[in-house]
Coordinates of C-alpha atoms in Angstrom, one line a residue:
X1 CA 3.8 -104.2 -1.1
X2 CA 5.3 -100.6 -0.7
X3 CA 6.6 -98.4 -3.7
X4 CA 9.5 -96.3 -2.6
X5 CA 7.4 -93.5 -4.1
X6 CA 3.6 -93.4 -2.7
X7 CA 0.9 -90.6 -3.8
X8 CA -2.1 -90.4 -2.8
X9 CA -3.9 -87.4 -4.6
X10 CA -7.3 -85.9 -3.1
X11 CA -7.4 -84.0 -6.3
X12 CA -11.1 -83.0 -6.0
X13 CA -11.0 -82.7 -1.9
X14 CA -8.1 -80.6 -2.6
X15 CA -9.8 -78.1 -5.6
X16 CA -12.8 -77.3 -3.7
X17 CA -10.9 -76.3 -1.0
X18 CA -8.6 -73.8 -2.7
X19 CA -11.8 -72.8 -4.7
X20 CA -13.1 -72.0 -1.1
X21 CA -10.4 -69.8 0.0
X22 CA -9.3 -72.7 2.1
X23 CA -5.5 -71.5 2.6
X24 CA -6.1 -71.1 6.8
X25 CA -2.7 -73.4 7.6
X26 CA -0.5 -70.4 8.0
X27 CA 2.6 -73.4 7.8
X28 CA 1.7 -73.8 4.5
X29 CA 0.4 -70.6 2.9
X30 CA 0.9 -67.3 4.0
X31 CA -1.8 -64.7 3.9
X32 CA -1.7 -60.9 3.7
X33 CA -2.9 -60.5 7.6
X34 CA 0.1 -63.0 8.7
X35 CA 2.5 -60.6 6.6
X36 CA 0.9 -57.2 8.1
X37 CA 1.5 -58.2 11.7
X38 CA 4.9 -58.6 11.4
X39 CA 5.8 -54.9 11.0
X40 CA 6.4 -54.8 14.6
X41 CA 8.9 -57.9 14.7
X42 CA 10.6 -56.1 12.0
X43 CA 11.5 -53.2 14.4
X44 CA 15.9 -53.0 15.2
X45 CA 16.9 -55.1 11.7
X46 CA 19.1 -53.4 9.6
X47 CA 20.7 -54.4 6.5
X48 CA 23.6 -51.5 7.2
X49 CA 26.6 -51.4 8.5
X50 CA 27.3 -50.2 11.8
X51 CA 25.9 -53.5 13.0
X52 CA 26.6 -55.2 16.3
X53 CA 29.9 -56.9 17.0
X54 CA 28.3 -60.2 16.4
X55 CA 26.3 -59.4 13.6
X56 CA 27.3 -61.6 10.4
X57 CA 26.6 -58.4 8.4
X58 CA 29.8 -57.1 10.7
X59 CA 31.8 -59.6 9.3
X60 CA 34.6 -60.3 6.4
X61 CA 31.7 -61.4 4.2
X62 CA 29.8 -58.5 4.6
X63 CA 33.0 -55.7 3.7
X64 CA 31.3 -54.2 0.6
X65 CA 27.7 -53.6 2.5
X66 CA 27.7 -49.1 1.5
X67 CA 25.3 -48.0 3.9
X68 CA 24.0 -44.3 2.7
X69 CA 27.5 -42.9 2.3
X70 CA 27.9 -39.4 1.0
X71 CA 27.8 -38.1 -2.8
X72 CA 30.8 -35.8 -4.3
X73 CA 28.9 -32.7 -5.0
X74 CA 31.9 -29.5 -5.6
X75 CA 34.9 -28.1 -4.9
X76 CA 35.1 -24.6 -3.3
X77 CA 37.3 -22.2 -1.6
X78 CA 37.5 -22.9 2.2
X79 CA 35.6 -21.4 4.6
X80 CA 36.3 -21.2 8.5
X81 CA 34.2 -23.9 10.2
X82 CA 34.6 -26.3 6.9
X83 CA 36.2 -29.8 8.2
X84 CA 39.9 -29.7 7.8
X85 CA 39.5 -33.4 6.9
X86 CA 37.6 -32.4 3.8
X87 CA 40.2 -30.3 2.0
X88 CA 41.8 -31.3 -1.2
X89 CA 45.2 -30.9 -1.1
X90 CA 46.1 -31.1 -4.4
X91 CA 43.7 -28.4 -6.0
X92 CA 45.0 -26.6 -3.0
X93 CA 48.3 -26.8 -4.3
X94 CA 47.7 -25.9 -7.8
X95 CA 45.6 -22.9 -7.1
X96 CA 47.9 -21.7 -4.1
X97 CA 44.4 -21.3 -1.6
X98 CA 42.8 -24.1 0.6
X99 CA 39.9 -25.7 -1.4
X100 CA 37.4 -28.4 0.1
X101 CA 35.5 -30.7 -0.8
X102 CA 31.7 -30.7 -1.0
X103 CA 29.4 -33.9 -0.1
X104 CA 25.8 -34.5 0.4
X105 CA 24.4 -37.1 2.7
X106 CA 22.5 -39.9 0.7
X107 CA 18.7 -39.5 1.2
X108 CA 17.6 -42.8 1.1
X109 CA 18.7 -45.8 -1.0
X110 CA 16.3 -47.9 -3.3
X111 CA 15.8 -52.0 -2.3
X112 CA 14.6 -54.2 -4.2
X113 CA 13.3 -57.7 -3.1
X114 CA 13.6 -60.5 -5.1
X115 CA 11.2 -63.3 -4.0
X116 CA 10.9 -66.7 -4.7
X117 CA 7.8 -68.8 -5.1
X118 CA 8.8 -71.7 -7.7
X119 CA 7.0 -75.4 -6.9
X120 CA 10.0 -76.3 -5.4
X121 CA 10.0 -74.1 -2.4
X122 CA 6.5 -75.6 -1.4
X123 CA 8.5 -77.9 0.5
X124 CA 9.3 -78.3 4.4
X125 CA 9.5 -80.9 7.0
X126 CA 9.3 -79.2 10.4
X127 CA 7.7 -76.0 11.0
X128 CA 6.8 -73.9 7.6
X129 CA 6.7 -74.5 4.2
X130 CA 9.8 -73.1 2.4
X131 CA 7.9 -70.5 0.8
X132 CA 6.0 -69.6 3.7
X133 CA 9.4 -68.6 4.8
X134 CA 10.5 -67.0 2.0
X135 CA 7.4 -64.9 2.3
X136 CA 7.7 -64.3 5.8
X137 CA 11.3 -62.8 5.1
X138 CA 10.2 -60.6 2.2
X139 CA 7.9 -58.7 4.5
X140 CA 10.3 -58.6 7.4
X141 CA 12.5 -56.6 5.3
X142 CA 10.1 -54.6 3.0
X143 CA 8.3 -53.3 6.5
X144 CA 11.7 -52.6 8.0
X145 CA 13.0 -51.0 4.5
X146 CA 9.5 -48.8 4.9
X147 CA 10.2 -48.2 8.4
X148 CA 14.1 -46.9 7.8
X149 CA 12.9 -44.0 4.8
X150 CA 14.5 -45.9 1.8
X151 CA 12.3 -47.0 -1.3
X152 CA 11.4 -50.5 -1.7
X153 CA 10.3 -52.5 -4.3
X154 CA 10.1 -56.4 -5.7
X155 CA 10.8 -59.1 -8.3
X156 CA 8.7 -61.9 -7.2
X157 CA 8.3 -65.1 -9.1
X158 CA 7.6 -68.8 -10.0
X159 CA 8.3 -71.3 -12.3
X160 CA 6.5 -69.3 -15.1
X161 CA 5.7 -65.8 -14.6
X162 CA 7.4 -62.2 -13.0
X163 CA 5.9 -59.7 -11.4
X164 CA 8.0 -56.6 -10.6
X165 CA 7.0 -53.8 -8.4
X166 CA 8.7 -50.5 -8.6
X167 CA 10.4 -49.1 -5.4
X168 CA 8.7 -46.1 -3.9
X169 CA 8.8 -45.3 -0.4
X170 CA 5.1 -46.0 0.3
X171 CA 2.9 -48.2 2.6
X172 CA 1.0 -48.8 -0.9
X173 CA 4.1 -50.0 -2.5
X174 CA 4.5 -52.6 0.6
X175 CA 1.1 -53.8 0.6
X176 CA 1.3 -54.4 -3.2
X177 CA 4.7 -56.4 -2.8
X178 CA 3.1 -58.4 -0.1
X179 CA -0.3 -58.9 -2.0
X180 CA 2.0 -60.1 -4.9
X181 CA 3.7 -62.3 -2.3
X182 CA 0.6 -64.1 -1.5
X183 CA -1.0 -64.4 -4.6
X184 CA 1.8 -66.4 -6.2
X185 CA 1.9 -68.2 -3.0
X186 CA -1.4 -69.6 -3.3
X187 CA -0.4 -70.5 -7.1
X188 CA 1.2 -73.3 -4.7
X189 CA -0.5 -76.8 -4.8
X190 CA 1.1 -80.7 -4.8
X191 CA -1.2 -81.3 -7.9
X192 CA 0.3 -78.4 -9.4
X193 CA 1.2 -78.4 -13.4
X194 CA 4.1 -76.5 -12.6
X195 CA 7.5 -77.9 -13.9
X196 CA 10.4 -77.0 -11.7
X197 CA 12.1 -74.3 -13.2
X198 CA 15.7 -73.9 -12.7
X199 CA 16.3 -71.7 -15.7
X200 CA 14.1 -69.3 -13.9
X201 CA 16.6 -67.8 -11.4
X202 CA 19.5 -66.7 -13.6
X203 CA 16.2 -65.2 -15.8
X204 CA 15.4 -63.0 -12.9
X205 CA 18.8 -62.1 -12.3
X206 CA 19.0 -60.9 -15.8
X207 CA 16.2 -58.5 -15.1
X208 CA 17.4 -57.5 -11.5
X209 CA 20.8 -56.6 -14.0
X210 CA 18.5 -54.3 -16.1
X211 CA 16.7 -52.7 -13.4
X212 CA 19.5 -52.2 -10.8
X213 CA 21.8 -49.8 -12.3
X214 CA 23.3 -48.2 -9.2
X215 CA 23.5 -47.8 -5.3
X216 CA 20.7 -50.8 -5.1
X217 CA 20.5 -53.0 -1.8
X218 CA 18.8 -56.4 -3.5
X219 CA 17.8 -59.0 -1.3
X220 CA 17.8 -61.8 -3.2
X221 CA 14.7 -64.7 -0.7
X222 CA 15.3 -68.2 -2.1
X223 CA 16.5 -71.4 -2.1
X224 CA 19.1 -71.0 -4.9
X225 CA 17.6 -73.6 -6.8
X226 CA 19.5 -73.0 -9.9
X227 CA 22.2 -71.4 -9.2
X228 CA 25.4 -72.0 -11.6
X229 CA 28.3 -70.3 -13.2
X230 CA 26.3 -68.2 -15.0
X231 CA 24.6 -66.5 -11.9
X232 CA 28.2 -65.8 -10.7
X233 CA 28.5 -63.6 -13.2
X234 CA 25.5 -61.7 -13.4
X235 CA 25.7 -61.7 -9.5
X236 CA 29.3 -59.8 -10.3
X237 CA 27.5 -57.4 -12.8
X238 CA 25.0 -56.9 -10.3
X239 CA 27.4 -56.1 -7.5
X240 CA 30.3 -53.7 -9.3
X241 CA 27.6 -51.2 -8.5
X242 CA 24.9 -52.2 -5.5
X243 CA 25.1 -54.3 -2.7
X244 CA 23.5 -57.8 -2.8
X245 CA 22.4 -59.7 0.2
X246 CA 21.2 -63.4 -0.1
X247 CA 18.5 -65.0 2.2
X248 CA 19.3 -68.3 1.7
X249 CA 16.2 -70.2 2.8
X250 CA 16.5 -73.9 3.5
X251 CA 14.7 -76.9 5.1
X252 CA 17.1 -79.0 7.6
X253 CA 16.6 -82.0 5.7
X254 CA 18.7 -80.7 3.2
X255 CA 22.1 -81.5 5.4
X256 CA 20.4 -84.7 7.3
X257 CA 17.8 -86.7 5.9
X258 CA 14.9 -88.1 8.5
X259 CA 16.6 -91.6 8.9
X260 CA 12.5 -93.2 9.1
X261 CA 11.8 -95.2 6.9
X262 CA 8.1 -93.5 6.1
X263 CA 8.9 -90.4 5.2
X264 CA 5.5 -88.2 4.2
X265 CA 5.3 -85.3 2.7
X266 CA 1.7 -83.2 2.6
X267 CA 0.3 -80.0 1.8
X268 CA -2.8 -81.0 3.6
X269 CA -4.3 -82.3 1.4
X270 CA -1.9 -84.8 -0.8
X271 CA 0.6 -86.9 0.4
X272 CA 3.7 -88.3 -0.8
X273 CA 5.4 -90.9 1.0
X274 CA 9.0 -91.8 0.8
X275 CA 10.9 -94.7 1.4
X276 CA 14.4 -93.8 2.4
X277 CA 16.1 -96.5 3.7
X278 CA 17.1 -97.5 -0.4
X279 CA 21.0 -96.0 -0.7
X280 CA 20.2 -94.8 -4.3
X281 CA 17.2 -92.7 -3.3
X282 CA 18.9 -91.1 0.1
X283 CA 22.1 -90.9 -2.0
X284 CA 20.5 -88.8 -5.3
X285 CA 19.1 -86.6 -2.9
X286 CA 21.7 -86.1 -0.7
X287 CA 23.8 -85.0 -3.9
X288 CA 21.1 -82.6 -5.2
X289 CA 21.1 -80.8 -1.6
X290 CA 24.3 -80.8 -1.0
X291 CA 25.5 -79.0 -4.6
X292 CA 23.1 -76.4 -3.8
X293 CA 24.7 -75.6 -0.6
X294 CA 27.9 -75.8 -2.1
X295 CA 27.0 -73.4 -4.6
X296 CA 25.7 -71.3 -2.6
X297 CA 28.8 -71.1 0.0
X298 CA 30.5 -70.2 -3.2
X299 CA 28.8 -66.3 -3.4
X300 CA 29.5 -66.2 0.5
X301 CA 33.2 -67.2 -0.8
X302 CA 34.1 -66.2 -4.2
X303 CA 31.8 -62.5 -4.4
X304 CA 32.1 -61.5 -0.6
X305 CA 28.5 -61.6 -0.5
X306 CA 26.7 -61.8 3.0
X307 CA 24.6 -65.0 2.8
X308 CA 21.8 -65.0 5.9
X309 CA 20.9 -68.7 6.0
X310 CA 17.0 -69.1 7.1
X311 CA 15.5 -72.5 8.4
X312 CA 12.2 -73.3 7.8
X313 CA 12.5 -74.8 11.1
X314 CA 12.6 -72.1 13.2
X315 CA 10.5 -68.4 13.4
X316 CA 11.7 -66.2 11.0
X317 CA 11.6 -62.9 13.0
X318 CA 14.0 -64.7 15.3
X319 CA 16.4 -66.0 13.0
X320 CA 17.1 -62.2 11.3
X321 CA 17.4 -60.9 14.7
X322 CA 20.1 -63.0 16.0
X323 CA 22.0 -63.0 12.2
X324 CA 21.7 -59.4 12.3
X325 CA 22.2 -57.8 15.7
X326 CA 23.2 -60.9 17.8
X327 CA 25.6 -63.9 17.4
X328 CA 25.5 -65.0 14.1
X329 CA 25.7 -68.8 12.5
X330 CA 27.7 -69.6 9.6
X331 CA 26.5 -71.5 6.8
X332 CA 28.2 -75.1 6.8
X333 CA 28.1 -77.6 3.9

């Protein structure tokens, strides 16, 4: 007789091979060749304005995305050439000669990605793991970030443990981000220890609030497990001064469960096999899945923030393309 919950653990099939270096199923653990080769797919992304018509960065949601911009640097008397648009009228008017303003173009702009590798992204049900994904969009954007001039840097993390990465505007600084990536990704295992940690996100966002004190772009790579009222408000804090952008990575069976009745999950090695055709199991989580999104339609909503939604169905390369230069989806509930 079937149990709605089956597992069948290989547990010493499955340490040998991760004591081997056995983590050659790029679907479900990334490595730090996979994440080098995709400097070239990163090529025309931009987290900027100035996107294509169609862009979802071009939309309402996206309003408060800076750019470079320009900093205030003086006030001085005019001089012929100066842009008329620059003078300031009023000191003009109090010192009775035209008077203009002085800016400075932006060099470059630090970003920081924030990267998420908790037990429950080592999930997926079509073509990647969740955190293969998650990993996959960190170095899109840290290679394109590289690629633009700006300093990167990273938060990445798991159900226990931080590791942060100061930006510079290095190919070092990448690497290191992406060998961080990795080895927290291989952390990954069914038979892991790890307890799922939902207290874990609003902690990183309490550090991202204590490192990001001004014109930061954060890119925040997860599946927002965790997300509540109180990362609204750091995610307010965060944003008076920077620009946020979530990645909001998620596995289609979180809007449409398989309707099989033997539904297995595996990471290669163990196997857990579900039984959904029981209401209370399909229905607890359906519930769980569907809050998430919610919540997470919530900073597209209530903070303006641009929210890229990324399937672990689908190549990631090709999902940022067409959400940042081509037509873009919206997130639905």
């Amino acid at each position: 007789m079937k149990s709605n919950l089956l597992i069948q653990r290989q547990t010493a099939q499955a340490a040998r091979k991760r004591a081997a270096g056995g983590f050659d199923d790029e679907r479900v653990y990334v490595n730090l060749h996979q994440l080098n080769l995709l400097q070239h797919r990163a090529r025309g992304l931009s987290f900027l304005p100035k996107q294509p018509v169609h862009s979802l960065l071009s939309g309402r949601h996206a309003s408060r995305i800076r750019g470079r911009g320009l900093n205030f640097e003086e006030i001085r008397v005019y001089h012929p050439g100066d842009d008329v648009r620059t003078i300031d009228w009023k000191v003009t008017a109090r010192l009775r000669s035209p008077h203009t303003r002085v800016f400075t173009e932006e060099r470059d702009r630090p970003v920081l990605l924030v990267v998420d590798q908790r037990i429950g992204m080592f999930f997926g049900t079509q073509l990647n793991m969740k955190s293969v994904t998650a990993a996959q969009v960190a170095a899109l954007s840290a290679w394109r970030v590289l690629d633009s001039g700006d300093r990167v840097g990273g938060i990445v993390f798991n159900d226990s443990a931080v590791e942060t990465i100061t930006p510079h505007r290095s190919r070092q600084t990448v690497e290191k981000i992406l060998q961080t990536v990795v080895q927290f990704n291989h952390q990954l295992s069914a038979d892991s220890a790890a307890q799922p940690n939902a207290a874990k996100f609003n902690q990183v966002l309490e550090q991202v609030v204590r490192i990001a004190k001004h014109d930061y772009l954060i890119t925040l790579v997860s599946d927002f497990f965790g997300c509540d009222d109180q990362s609204f408000r750091y995610l307010q804090r965060i944003r008076q001064h920077n620009d946020v952008i979530a990645a909001f990575v998620h596995d289609p069976s979180a809007s449409k469960l398989p309707t099989s009745r033997d539904f297995v999950i595996t990471d290669g090695d163990l196997q857990v096999e579900l039984a959904l055709s029981g209401k209370r199991m399909r229905q607890r989580i359906e519930d769980s899945t569907s809050g998430r999104i919610a919540n997470v339609l919530a900073l597209q909503n209530r903070l303006q923030m641009p929210v890229l939604p990324i399937s672990t169905a689908e190549q990631v390369s090709n999902q940022l393309h067409k959400l940042l230069g081509h037509a873009a989806r919206s997130l639905q509930p």
